[in-house]
Amino acid sequence: MDTIGVGLIGTGYMGKCHALAWNGVRAVFGDGPKVMLRHLAEANPDLAAQRAAEFGFEHATADWRDLLADPEVAVISITTPNAFHAEMAIAALEAGKHVWCEKPMAVVLEDAERMAAVAAASGRVAVLGYNYIQNPVVRHIEGLVKDGIIGRVNHVRLEMDEDFMADPEAPFYWKSERSSGYGALDDFGVHPLSLLQTLLGPVEAVMAQLAKPHEQRPVTGGGQRPVETWDIASVLLRLHGGVSGVMALNRSAWGRKGRIALQIFGDKGTIAYDQERMNEFQLFVAEGRPSEQGFRTVLAGPQHAPYDRFIPAPGHGLGFNDLKLIECHEVLRAIGGEAARVIDFGHGLLIERAVHAMARSHDEGRWVEL
Amino acid sequence: MDTIGVGLIGTGYMGKCHALAWNGVRAVFGDGPKVMLRHLAEANPDLAAQRAAEFGFEHATADWRDLLADPEVAVISITTPNAFHAEMAIAALEAGKHVWCEKPMAVVLEDAERMAAVAAASGRVAVLGYNYIQNPVVRHIEGLVKDGIIGRVNHVRLEMDEDFMADPEAPFYWKSERSSGYGALDDFGVHPLSLLQTLLGPVEAVMAQLAKPHEQRPVTGGGQRPVETWDIASVLLRLHGGVSGVMALNRSAWGRKGRIALQIFGDKGTIAYDQERMNEFQLFVAEGRPSEQGFRTVLAGPQHAPYDRFIPAPGHGLGFNDLKLIECHEVLRAIGGEAARVIDFGHGLLIERAVHAMARSHDEGRWVEL
Amino acid sequence: MDTIGVGLIGTGYMGKCHALAWNGVRAVFGDGPKVMLRHLAEANPDLAAQRAAEFGFEHATADWRDLLADPEVAVISITTPNAFHAEMAIAALEAGKHVWCEKPMAVVLEDAERMAAVAAASGRVAVLGYNYIQNPVVRHIEGLVKDGIIGRVNHVRLEMDEDFMADPEAPFYWKSERSSGYGALDDFGVHPLSLLQTLLGPVEAVMAQLAKPHEQRPVTGGGQRPVETWDIASVLLRLHGGVSGVMALNRSAWGRKGRIALQIFGDKGTIAYDQERMNEFQLFVAEGRPSEQGFRTVLAGPQHAPYDRFIPAPGHGLGFNDLKLIECHEVLRAIGGEAARVIDFGHGLLIERAVHAMARSHDEGRWVEL
Amino acid sequence: MDTIGVGLIGTGYMGKCHALAWNGVRAVFGDGPKVMLRHLAEANPDLAAQRAAEFGFEHATADWRDLLADPEVAVISITTPNAFHAEMAIAALEAGKHVWCEKPMAVVLEDAERMAAVAAASGRVAVLGYNYIQNPVVRHIEGLVKDGIIGRVNHVRLEMDEDFMADPEAPFYWKSERSSGYGALDDFGVHPLSLLQTLLGPVEAVMAQLAKPHEQRPVTGGGQRPVETWDIASVLLRLHGGVSGVMALNRSAWGRKGRIALQIFGDKGTIAYDQERMNEFQLFVAEGRPSEQGFRTVLAGPQHAPYDRFIPAPGHGLGFNDLKLIECHEVLRAIGGEAARVIDFGHGLLIERAVHAMARSHDEGRWVEL
């Protein structure tokens, strides 16, 4: 495979992020096929043309199905709102395209189940955009855990907090509608779950409490409307091997902007990480004299692959967009038949099931097994 | 009340801490009665005499009941192991003494109930040693919450972590015996609960998961013995006014030494605090330009009463023992008939009930109301 | 200007960094000319061909002068070792090309002077690669300083520390040869000076102490060789308007990886920044109640232009390579005739003069005016 | 020596601090003589009586010379303004008393020289109140440095910053008068110098720049008065063994409250410390895999003597006043004939000479040898 033709559906936040990844992946990694930016789809035709020019795509269309029909397109990035993922991903796979689809898979579990089934049957690569697991720091943490540097893991804590729903005066919009999903759980709870599953394996049982910090919100034009989603979720977890855990999510957490805080406790040490300082992690290992023991702040560097592909010097820092670029490289490796470090539709389905089990647990006030 | 005679039972960790507080309280605060260190009880008579000399007490005894009979003793510090609290506190109150007793109240709930009942009937001051609430920083946080600086509180997270049970090779000792209590829950979970109750009021419902990081421990002399207590506890909380919360406790958390981390989320801001850095707190208020918003690290200073009684300059820092001294001053204020900021036996009982409810919730796998 | 042809000389650390910037700049900013990656020069012809393929350049050559002769090349990135900058930049400017040259300008001051003179005469854009000033956080700090948010600035402190020369057992190599320059002063002292000049204007007088942490180093093959450069530099500064300052540089600072720490003191507040945590800064403003004053940790976000061109969400973080991409955009803006935020050869010369003045001050043990 | 009689002159900030230390020292350390709080002097006789009652002293006087005449007084704490130190300390020593005097020694160097001479001739203990060196964390750092844990030290940086002179609108008062001293240099520069001398030995040469952030200040009642002292000082240092250093002082540093930041660089590692977080230090040691190297945050604990005398549990934290109590214990040890860890008048004189050398260096614009 000397070249690969790329299609992109959607040109918003994640669409641009994919475009940047496709633009830079070969220059960063210096391997894999030459990337041909072939076809971009965006509902608004003028915007499609503009973005194609900016992002470097040859063709632009307002009809995403044109990408399926384009024989030069081998892989399609799907970055549209969640409600469209299932239809597009399934159609793309059935058209013989590889798929790189943003998370979460779908709003309802049945769609996610179908996506996974079609992907399994297709023989194509079907990867989800869980980019936080691609951070060299997170990859390194994974290695430390697997090498037993902190011993046998016995407990884990996860937090994910942002504040885009924190202002009680902000008007009601679709994120507060039940049709958009449960709220914090699926809106971003899937991110810490992707870390959890990658680092420690799937969740076995959950017990959740969902909460509404704001019971109602002002409606533009006047009046108030009851909020239908839960901006806060608190979850007890039971993982494989008797590991206990807690996950706390809050999308109305004033002052938190991109916090994904992780604490992994083992019988020889502890690891802590916070996405808001994504170029470092904390490591405590119970060795040496107690008088000099302490959490080490380890700065990202070329020892933490594939940081070295971006910068040869330590402590200089990657950015959020670089994580998507690493993910892009993994997608290409998967397409090339290599064992890639990704969350594919099959593994993504486990995350979706965990989310829905949490919601059921909240409704029924009891533990739900997975 | 010009002078007050003090009795002290127990001379270990907390016994010394009380002795230091009684020694320094008048010099720090410059008010209240002159403190007469009258009578010290310690099971070992030689040690009793030695500690009395060191701590400045006039009389020493191996029989704590001697303090009840001493008419010069008006208040008794009880700092013995938890199992003795009920008998001693009740006897002291019934002898007409004021009582300042270390936490928790008792190992079994019935004892705590009796202590509270006797205290209520006695007309004496009966205070528990929940010193973390005395930190000027915590007091100030309480004021900020009550003044609405972060708006209406809607969510809270608490963590308490130390690592004295983290080493799986450490031999079995009494802290792993069921007779000592549940483990993390009562051993130190009561501390974050004291903060919670002080800052946000009592807990209304709990859902807990207890866990054992080490299933068994080596016995001195050979062999292994199953661990009977839970070193880890994870709890979902429901508080008054629909506030949701999470509390996570771990006394096997490698690297954590005295962590009591608190996050309080309101609809106008967020407060965070960590006891390991007890001379500062974090405050985010959603005001001003977003481009300069951020968590402020506020250093303790004379504006945070009663820091000024210790040091006139900001940022110089109090220590753990100073918190007990502030508590001592509150005990004296209560004895003097003033409204004191303490957790008395009545309020302490609410904490004990919450702990036992958590244990029941774990056993039964369901929410327990309080 | 619809398209612009780019030449690149050198494909090492900075060469790749420029290549990534040229690849991504249009997709990120969505404006400016279409970038045509035209011609890449690298001394080793095989490597030249390989890198051209990876980075997406049309032509590769082992002779950098081929770029001068290529009429399609409008701008040339010079990323070769410092000793080559003068010859290449001057030749490129004289061939009518715009130049984007890595820092520092040259090893000897005379070369830098010539470069600035030729650039001034050429009418072409001649920009130096001082990328740290492009950090949205640094740009925002500049705005805060200029808007008087911290009042009149009266003092500044700068530190730059890495540890690549820290190991005394590491063998002697060219960085310890006097012909490479003074050591820490020009090797990376120019970076904090670029920040200083951008934020507070040029330095007026300097008083320096240079130091050698290791007097000699092992020579590969046996024996020891005296170290000829100074890995540590400490400098007193006098800036315009009576502002005093200190700059401390250490390239043998164990544990520091990319530290560029800045503290700016004004009569209404203080700003602090550390490049190792490049997505945040600290701001103290003396306003409001003292009881809640404190340094705010402000996380980078879309309010800090041009962060928003990379990511719409706050707190997600840019990386080191993104700074070079922003710089690339400024180069394009300068070429397009816009007022760009860059350090051109004229302003770069002021930095070089400061460095040489510091070395002279050390030699003569006295203040040197600029 | 079974008991020791204590005199105290002055009852302000430091007077109270000494009183608290004398009150608690025996209870904390459990050794040494019984402390008899004998005689307190305070210019205002009513205040003297009040403070004596609060602090527990038997006698109060408005005439400090009464303490010299009291045969029961063996040691005198001198905590009056700096201008009185010389007269009082010399008189006390000549009366055969031991002296524990607050820093700095005196406003003019000649007084300090006389104090040291009298002390040397007296055969009495004469100790200065440099309490920051008593922090268990600082003591431990000293041990690490001396044991070579960070190898041969080659560079040091010190900062001391507070903000009590930061407000340009604050009225002129005695701290801006030249008669009070130089300003930041002697007002608190002596503190970092005490750390420096304890950890790394005396300073050999200095090169200073003094600066005035505010040229004039409002006078109460109207008008402006020129400021005569320097609130900012920046100093290049040369220490024994070729160690280079920088010291930066700022008493107009908005937001800093008690910052004394220390960075010690060695050829095997680095140590960092900040008094604002006095219960922790940072240690980097170049050992093990680079991928897990990082600065460790070591929390104070019972391994760091004499922390264990205050609290048996790690991470619970000492306070500023506890440092003075440790110093008090060292004074008692010195009086008892033991080798104590103090800065006596002889060693204090070296600090004073360094301060005056810095001022001369500033005046003359050149290095001054010591």
PDB file of N, CA and C in Angstrom, chain B residues 13 16 20 23-24 26-28 30 53-55 132 162 257-258 276-278 280 297 299 309-321, chain D residues 13 16 20 23-24 26-28 30 53-55 132 162 257-258 276-278 280 297 299 309-321:
ATOM      1  N   TYR B  13      -0.156   9.136  71.010  1.00  0.00           N
ATOM      2  CA  TYR B  13      -0.236  10.118  69.923  1.00  0.00           C
ATOM      3  C   TYR B  13      -1.184  11.264  70.288  1.00  0.00           C
ATOM      4  N   LYS B  16      -0.519  13.134  73.859  1.00  0.00           N
ATOM      5  CA  LYS B  16       0.474  14.202  73.769  1.00  0.00           C
ATOM      6  C   LYS B  16      -0.102  15.424  73.056  1.00  0.00           C
ATOM      7  N   LEU B  20      -0.187  19.151  74.591  1.00  0.00           N
ATOM      8  CA  LEU B  20       0.383  20.341  73.963  1.00  0.00           C
ATOM      9  C   LEU B  20      -0.660  21.438  73.844  1.00  0.00           C
ATOM     10  N   ASN B  23      -1.251  23.013  77.211  1.00  0.00           N
ATOM     11  CA  ASN B  23      -0.096  23.834  77.573  1.00  0.00           C
ATOM     12  C   ASN B  23      -0.109  25.197  76.889  1.00  0.00           C
ATOM     13  N   GLY B  24      -0.526  25.219  75.630  1.00  0.00           N
ATOM     14  CA  GLY B  24      -0.336  26.447  74.849  1.00  0.00           C
ATOM     15  C   GLY B  24      -1.558  27.311  74.677  1.00  0.00           C
ATOM     16  N   ARG B  26      -3.661  29.107  76.350  1.00  0.00           N
ATOM     17  CA  ARG B  26      -3.836  30.465  76.900  1.00  0.00           C
ATOM     18  C   ARG B  26      -2.828  31.437  76.284  1.00  0.00           C
ATOM     19  N   ALA B  27      -1.629  30.972  76.089  1.00  0.00           N
ATOM     20  CA  ALA B  27      -0.616  31.846  75.489  1.00  0.00           C
ATOM     21  C   ALA B  27      -1.005  32.233  74.066  1.00  0.00           C
ATOM     22  N   VAL B  28      -1.606  31.306  73.334  1.00  0.00           N
ATOM     23  CA  VAL B  28      -1.999  31.615  71.958  1.00  0.00           C
ATOM     24  C   VAL B  28      -3.185  32.565  71.930  1.00  0.00           C
ATOM     25  N   GLY B  30      -4.807  34.129  74.603  1.00  0.00           N
ATOM     26  CA  GLY B  30      -4.809  35.279  75.515  1.00  0.00           C
ATOM     27  C   GLY B  30      -6.141  35.539  76.172  1.00  0.00           C
ATOM     28  N   ALA B  53       5.527  14.613  84.303  1.00  0.00           N
ATOM     29  CA  ALA B  53       6.649  15.552  84.420  1.00  0.00           C
ATOM     30  C   ALA B  53       6.882  16.276  83.097  1.00  0.00           C
ATOM     31  N   GLU B  54       6.883  15.525  82.024  1.00  0.00           N
ATOM     32  CA  GLU B  54       7.122  16.130  80.709  1.00  0.00           C
ATOM     33  C   GLU B  54       6.018  17.116  80.326  1.00  0.00           C
ATOM     34  N   PHE B  55       4.788  16.694  80.532  1.00  0.00           N
ATOM     35  CA  PHE B  55       3.668  17.517  80.069  1.00  0.00           C
ATOM     36  C   PHE B  55       3.312  18.613  81.070  1.00  0.00           C
ATOM     37  N   TYR B 132      -9.849  18.404  62.302  1.00  0.00           N
ATOM     38  CA  TYR B 132      -9.666  18.966  60.959  1.00  0.00           C
ATOM     39  C   TYR B 132     -10.648  20.112  60.683  1.00  0.00           C
ATOM     40  N   GLU B 162      -4.380   7.232  53.235  1.00  0.00           N
ATOM     41  CA  GLU B 162      -3.067   7.093  53.860  1.00  0.00           C
ATOM     42  C   GLU B 162      -2.523   5.736  53.433  1.00  0.00           C
ATOM     43  N   LYS B 257      -0.224  10.268  52.633  1.00  0.00           N
ATOM     44  CA  LYS B 257       0.191  10.249  54.032  1.00  0.00           C
ATOM     45  C   LYS B 257      -0.863  10.852  54.951  1.00  0.00           C
ATOM     46  N   GLY B 258      -1.518  11.867  54.467  1.00  0.00           N
ATOM     47  CA  GLY B 258      -2.549  12.470  55.304  1.00  0.00           C
ATOM     48  C   GLY B 258      -3.514  13.208  54.401  1.00  0.00           C
ATOM     49  N   GLU B 276      -3.092  17.479  53.016  1.00  0.00           N
ATOM     50  CA  GLU B 276      -1.632  17.362  52.909  1.00  0.00           C
ATOM     51  C   GLU B 276      -0.979  18.720  52.636  1.00  0.00           C
ATOM     52  N   ARG B 277      -1.754  19.658  52.147  1.00  0.00           N
ATOM     53  CA  ARG B 277      -1.308  21.053  52.027  1.00  0.00           C
ATOM     54  C   ARG B 277      -2.313  21.909  52.777  1.00  0.00           C
ATOM     55  N   MET B 278      -2.290  21.759  54.085  1.00  0.00           N
ATOM     56  CA  MET B 278      -3.363  22.263  54.940  1.00  0.00           C
ATOM     57  C   MET B 278      -3.360  23.776  55.082  1.00  0.00           C
ATOM     58  N   GLU B 280      -3.458  25.962  52.586  1.00  0.00           N
ATOM     59  CA  GLU B 280      -3.944  26.618  51.381  1.00  0.00           C
ATOM     60  C   GLU B 280      -5.251  25.966  50.946  1.00  0.00           C
ATOM     61  N   THR B 297      -4.972  29.711  44.301  1.00  0.00           N
ATOM     62  CA  THR B 297      -4.387  29.065  45.467  1.00  0.00           C
ATOM     63  C   THR B 297      -4.306  30.120  46.561  1.00  0.00           C
ATOM     64  N   LEU B 299      -3.397  31.189  50.180  1.00  0.00           N
ATOM     65  CA  LEU B 299      -2.576  30.761  51.309  1.00  0.00           C
ATOM     66  C   LEU B 299      -3.215  31.215  52.618  1.00  0.00           C
ATOM     67  N   ARG B 309      -4.156  34.449  65.698  1.00  0.00           N
ATOM     68  CA  ARG B 309      -3.757  34.247  67.086  1.00  0.00           C
ATOM     69  C   ARG B 309      -2.404  33.541  67.171  1.00  0.00           C
ATOM     70  N   PHE B 310      -2.029  32.847  66.116  1.00  0.00           N
ATOM     71  CA  PHE B 310      -0.764  32.109  66.104  1.00  0.00           C
ATOM     72  C   PHE B 310       0.361  32.935  65.486  1.00  0.00           C
ATOM     73  N   ILE B 311       0.047  33.586  64.374  1.00  0.00           N
ATOM     74  CA  ILE B 311       1.054  34.303  63.590  1.00  0.00           C
ATOM     75  C   ILE B 311       0.383  35.498  62.942  1.00  0.00           C
ATOM     76  N   PRO B 312       0.999  36.673  63.001  1.00  0.00           N
ATOM     77  CA  PRO B 312       0.377  37.828  62.341  1.00  0.00           C
ATOM     78  C   PRO B 312       0.625  37.882  60.828  1.00  0.00           C
ATOM     79  N   ALA B 313       1.628  37.162  60.348  1.00  0.00           N
ATOM     80  CA  ALA B 313       1.992  37.264  58.938  1.00  0.00           C
ATOM     81  C   ALA B 313       1.340  36.146  58.132  1.00  0.00           C
ATOM     82  N   PRO B 314       0.888  36.439  56.916  1.00  0.00           N
ATOM     83  CA  PRO B 314       0.264  35.398  56.095  1.00  0.00           C
ATOM     84  C   PRO B 314       1.292  34.432  55.518  1.00  0.00           C
ATOM     85  N   GLY B 315       0.820  33.279  55.096  1.00  0.00           N
ATOM     86  CA  GLY B 315       1.664  32.348  54.339  1.00  0.00           C
ATOM     87  C   GLY B 315       2.730  31.655  55.142  1.00  0.00           C
ATOM     88  N   HIS B 316       2.688  31.776  56.459  1.00  0.00           N
ATOM     89  CA  HIS B 316       3.727  31.166  57.278  1.00  0.00           C
ATOM     90  C   HIS B 316       3.339  29.794  57.802  1.00  0.00           C
ATOM     91  N   GLY B 317       2.086  29.518  57.873  1.00  0.00           N
ATOM     92  CA  GLY B 317       1.647  28.155  58.080  1.00  0.00           C
ATOM     93  C   GLY B 317       1.464  27.680  59.505  1.00  0.00           C
ATOM     94  N   LEU B 318       0.289  27.080  59.728  1.00  0.00           N
ATOM     95  CA  LEU B 318       0.045  26.360  60.972  1.00  0.00           C
ATOM     96  C   LEU B 318       0.386  24.887  60.763  1.00  0.00           C
ATOM     97  N   GLY B 319       0.429  24.143  61.880  1.00  0.00           N
ATOM     98  CA  GLY B 319       0.688  22.712  61.803  1.00  0.00           C
ATOM     99  C   GLY B 319      -0.478  21.928  62.377  1.00  0.00           C
ATOM    100  N   PHE B 320      -0.379  20.637  62.215  1.00  0.00           N
ATOM    101  CA  PHE B 320      -1.431  19.734  62.682  1.00  0.00           C
ATOM    102  C   PHE B 320      -1.751  19.956  64.151  1.00  0.00           C
ATOM    103  N   ASN B 321      -0.732  20.089  64.993  1.00  0.00           N
ATOM    104  CA  ASN B 321      -0.982  20.244  66.423  1.00  0.00           C
ATOM    105  C   ASN B 321      -1.718  21.538  66.750  1.00  0.00           C
TER     106      ASN B 321
ATOM    107  N   TYR D  13       5.170  40.046  67.747  1.00  0.00           N
ATOM    108  CA  TYR D  13       5.156  38.868  66.873  1.00  0.00           C
ATOM    109  C   TYR D  13       6.138  37.812  67.384  1.00  0.00           C
ATOM    110  N   LYS D  16       5.783  36.646  71.277  1.00  0.00           N
ATOM    111  CA  LYS D  16       4.791  35.586  71.487  1.00  0.00           C
ATOM    112  C   LYS D  16       5.318  34.247  70.985  1.00  0.00           C
ATOM    113  N   LEU D  20       5.549  30.910  73.210  1.00  0.00           N
ATOM    114  CA  LEU D  20       4.935  29.625  72.876  1.00  0.00           C
ATOM    115  C   LEU D  20       5.980  28.515  72.891  1.00  0.00           C
ATOM    116  N   ASN D  23       6.856  27.616  76.420  1.00  0.00           N
ATOM    117  CA  ASN D  23       5.742  26.886  77.029  1.00  0.00           C
ATOM    118  C   ASN D  23       5.716  25.417  76.641  1.00  0.00           C
ATOM    119  N   GLY D  24       6.031  25.146  75.378  1.00  0.00           N
ATOM    120  CA  GLY D  24       5.797  23.790  74.875  1.00  0.00           C
ATOM    121  C   GLY D  24       7.018  22.902  74.786  1.00  0.00           C
ATOM    122  N   ARG D  26       9.256  21.442  76.600  1.00  0.00           N
ATOM    123  CA  ARG D  26       9.476  20.219  77.385  1.00  0.00           C
ATOM    124  C   ARG D  26       8.426  19.159  77.062  1.00  0.00           C
ATOM    125  N   ALA D  27       7.194  19.581  76.859  1.00  0.00           N
ATOM    126  CA  ALA D  27       6.149  18.617  76.531  1.00  0.00           C
ATOM    127  C   ALA D  27       6.432  17.957  75.186  1.00  0.00           C
ATOM    128  N   VAL D  28       6.967  18.711  74.249  1.00  0.00           N
ATOM    129  CA  VAL D  28       7.252  18.143  72.932  1.00  0.00           C
ATOM    130  C   VAL D  28       8.451  17.205  72.992  1.00  0.00           C
ATOM    131  N   GLY D  30      10.282  16.176  75.791  1.00  0.00           N
ATOM    132  CA  GLY D  30      10.356  15.219  76.900  1.00  0.00           C
ATOM    133  C   GLY D  30      11.742  15.096  77.492  1.00  0.00           C
ATOM    134  N   ALA D  53       0.564  37.279  82.241  1.00  0.00           N
ATOM    135  CA  ALA D  53      -0.537  36.389  82.634  1.00  0.00           C
ATOM    136  C   ALA D  53      -0.864  35.410  81.501  1.00  0.00           C
ATOM    137  N   GLU D  54      -0.938  35.947  80.290  1.00  0.00           N
ATOM    138  CA  GLU D  54      -1.284  35.091  79.156  1.00  0.00           C
ATOM    139  C   GLU D  54      -0.207  34.047  78.891  1.00  0.00           C
ATOM    140  N   PHE D  55       1.036  34.500  78.912  1.00  0.00           N
ATOM    141  CA  PHE D  55       2.134  33.603  78.534  1.00  0.00           C
ATOM    142  C   PHE D  55       2.586  32.720  79.699  1.00  0.00           C
ATOM    143  N   TYR D 132      14.220  29.167  60.294  1.00  0.00           N
ATOM    144  CA  TYR D 132      13.939  28.365  59.101  1.00  0.00           C
ATOM    145  C   TYR D 132      14.899  27.183  58.965  1.00  0.00           C
ATOM    146  N   GLU D 162       7.941  38.428  49.712  1.00  0.00           N
ATOM    147  CA  GLU D 162       6.686  38.697  50.404  1.00  0.00           C
ATOM    148  C   GLU D 162       6.090  39.948  49.770  1.00  0.00           C
ATOM    149  N   LYS D 257       3.767  35.379  50.056  1.00  0.00           N
ATOM    150  CA  LYS D 257       3.455  35.663  51.449  1.00  0.00           C
ATOM    151  C   LYS D 257       4.596  35.232  52.374  1.00  0.00           C
ATOM    152  N   GLY D 258       5.210  34.129  52.057  1.00  0.00           N
ATOM    153  CA  GLY D 258       6.319  33.692  52.897  1.00  0.00           C
ATOM    154  C   GLY D 258       7.213  32.793  52.075  1.00  0.00           C
ATOM    155  N   GLU D 276       6.734  28.346  51.566  1.00  0.00           N
ATOM    156  CA  GLU D 276       5.269  28.451  51.557  1.00  0.00           C
ATOM    157  C   GLU D 276       4.607  27.076  51.604  1.00  0.00           C
ATOM    158  N   ARG D 277       5.348  26.052  51.237  1.00  0.00           N
ATOM    159  CA  ARG D 277       4.901  24.667  51.429  1.00  0.00           C
ATOM    160  C   ARG D 277       5.965  23.953  52.243  1.00  0.00           C
ATOM    161  N   MET D 278       6.060  24.374  53.502  1.00  0.00           N
ATOM    162  CA  MET D 278       7.199  24.015  54.345  1.00  0.00           C
ATOM    163  C   MET D 278       7.225  22.550  54.772  1.00  0.00           C
ATOM    164  N   GLU D 280       7.152  19.931  52.762  1.00  0.00           N
ATOM    165  CA  GLU D 280       7.532  19.062  51.645  1.00  0.00           C
ATOM    166  C   GLU D 280       8.780  19.600  50.978  1.00  0.00           C
ATOM    167  N   THR D 297       8.014  14.664  45.228  1.00  0.00           N
ATOM    168  CA  THR D 297       7.518  15.517  46.295  1.00  0.00           C
ATOM    169  C   THR D 297       7.527  14.684  47.572  1.00  0.00           C
ATOM    170  N   LEU D 299       6.923  14.348  51.396  1.00  0.00           N
ATOM    171  CA  LEU D 299       6.188  14.984  52.491  1.00  0.00           C
ATOM    172  C   LEU D 299       6.930  14.783  53.805  1.00  0.00           C
ATOM    173  N   ARG D 309       8.946  14.132  67.157  1.00  0.00           N
ATOM    174  CA  ARG D 309       8.665  14.599  68.516  1.00  0.00           C
ATOM    175  C   ARG D 309       7.316  15.328  68.562  1.00  0.00           C
ATOM    176  N   PHE D 310       6.871  15.808  67.426  1.00  0.00           N
ATOM    177  CA  PHE D 310       5.599  16.526  67.377  1.00  0.00           C
ATOM    178  C   PHE D 310       4.431  15.589  67.026  1.00  0.00           C
ATOM    179  N   ILE D 311       4.658  14.754  66.022  1.00  0.00           N
ATOM    180  CA  ILE D 311       3.583  13.914  65.474  1.00  0.00           C
ATOM    181  C   ILE D 311       4.212  12.597  65.016  1.00  0.00           C
ATOM    182  N   PRO D 312       3.616  11.467  65.375  1.00  0.00           N
ATOM    183  CA  PRO D 312       4.191  10.200  64.899  1.00  0.00           C
ATOM    184  C   PRO D 312       3.821   9.855  63.450  1.00  0.00           C
ATOM    185  N   ALA D 313       2.779  10.466  62.905  1.00  0.00           N
ATOM    186  CA  ALA D 313       2.296  10.102  61.572  1.00  0.00           C
ATOM    187  C   ALA D 313       2.868  11.038  60.518  1.00  0.00           C
ATOM    188  N   PRO D 314       3.223  10.506  59.357  1.00  0.00           N
ATOM    189  CA  PRO D 314       3.771  11.364  58.292  1.00  0.00           C
ATOM    190  C   PRO D 314       2.684  12.202  57.627  1.00  0.00           C
ATOM    191  N   GLY D 315       3.110  13.259  56.948  1.00  0.00           N
ATOM    192  CA  GLY D 315       2.206  14.025  56.105  1.00  0.00           C
ATOM    193  C   GLY D 315       1.198  14.881  56.838  1.00  0.00           C
ATOM    194  N   HIS D 316       1.337  15.005  58.143  1.00  0.00           N
ATOM    195  CA  HIS D 316       0.355  15.767  58.908  1.00  0.00           C
ATOM    196  C   HIS D 316       0.778  17.222  59.112  1.00  0.00           C
ATOM    197  N   GLY D 317       2.085  17.480  59.054  1.00  0.00           N
ATOM    198  CA  GLY D 317       2.501  18.867  58.949  1.00  0.00           C
ATOM    199  C   GLY D 317       2.801  19.602  60.239  1.00  0.00           C
ATOM    200  N   LEU D 318       3.977  20.233  60.253  1.00  0.00           N
ATOM    201  CA  LEU D 318       4.318  21.173  61.310  1.00  0.00           C
ATOM    202  C   LEU D 318       3.949  22.582  60.854  1.00  0.00           C
ATOM    203  N   GLY D 319       3.989  23.520  61.804  1.00  0.00           N
ATOM    204  CA  GLY D 319       3.716  24.911  61.482  1.00  0.00           C
ATOM    205  C   GLY D 319       4.918  25.790  61.783  1.00  0.00           C
ATOM    206  N   PHE D 320       4.791  27.028  61.385  1.00  0.00           N
ATOM    207  CA  PHE D 320       5.872  27.994  61.579  1.00  0.00           C
ATOM    208  C   PHE D 320       6.309  28.063  63.041  1.00  0.00           C
ATOM    209  N   ASN D 321       5.354  28.099  63.966  1.00  0.00           N
ATOM    210  CA  ASN D 321       5.718  28.228  65.374  1.00  0.00           C
ATOM    211  C   ASN D 321       6.495  27.013  65.887  1.00  0.00           C
TER     212      ASN D 321
END
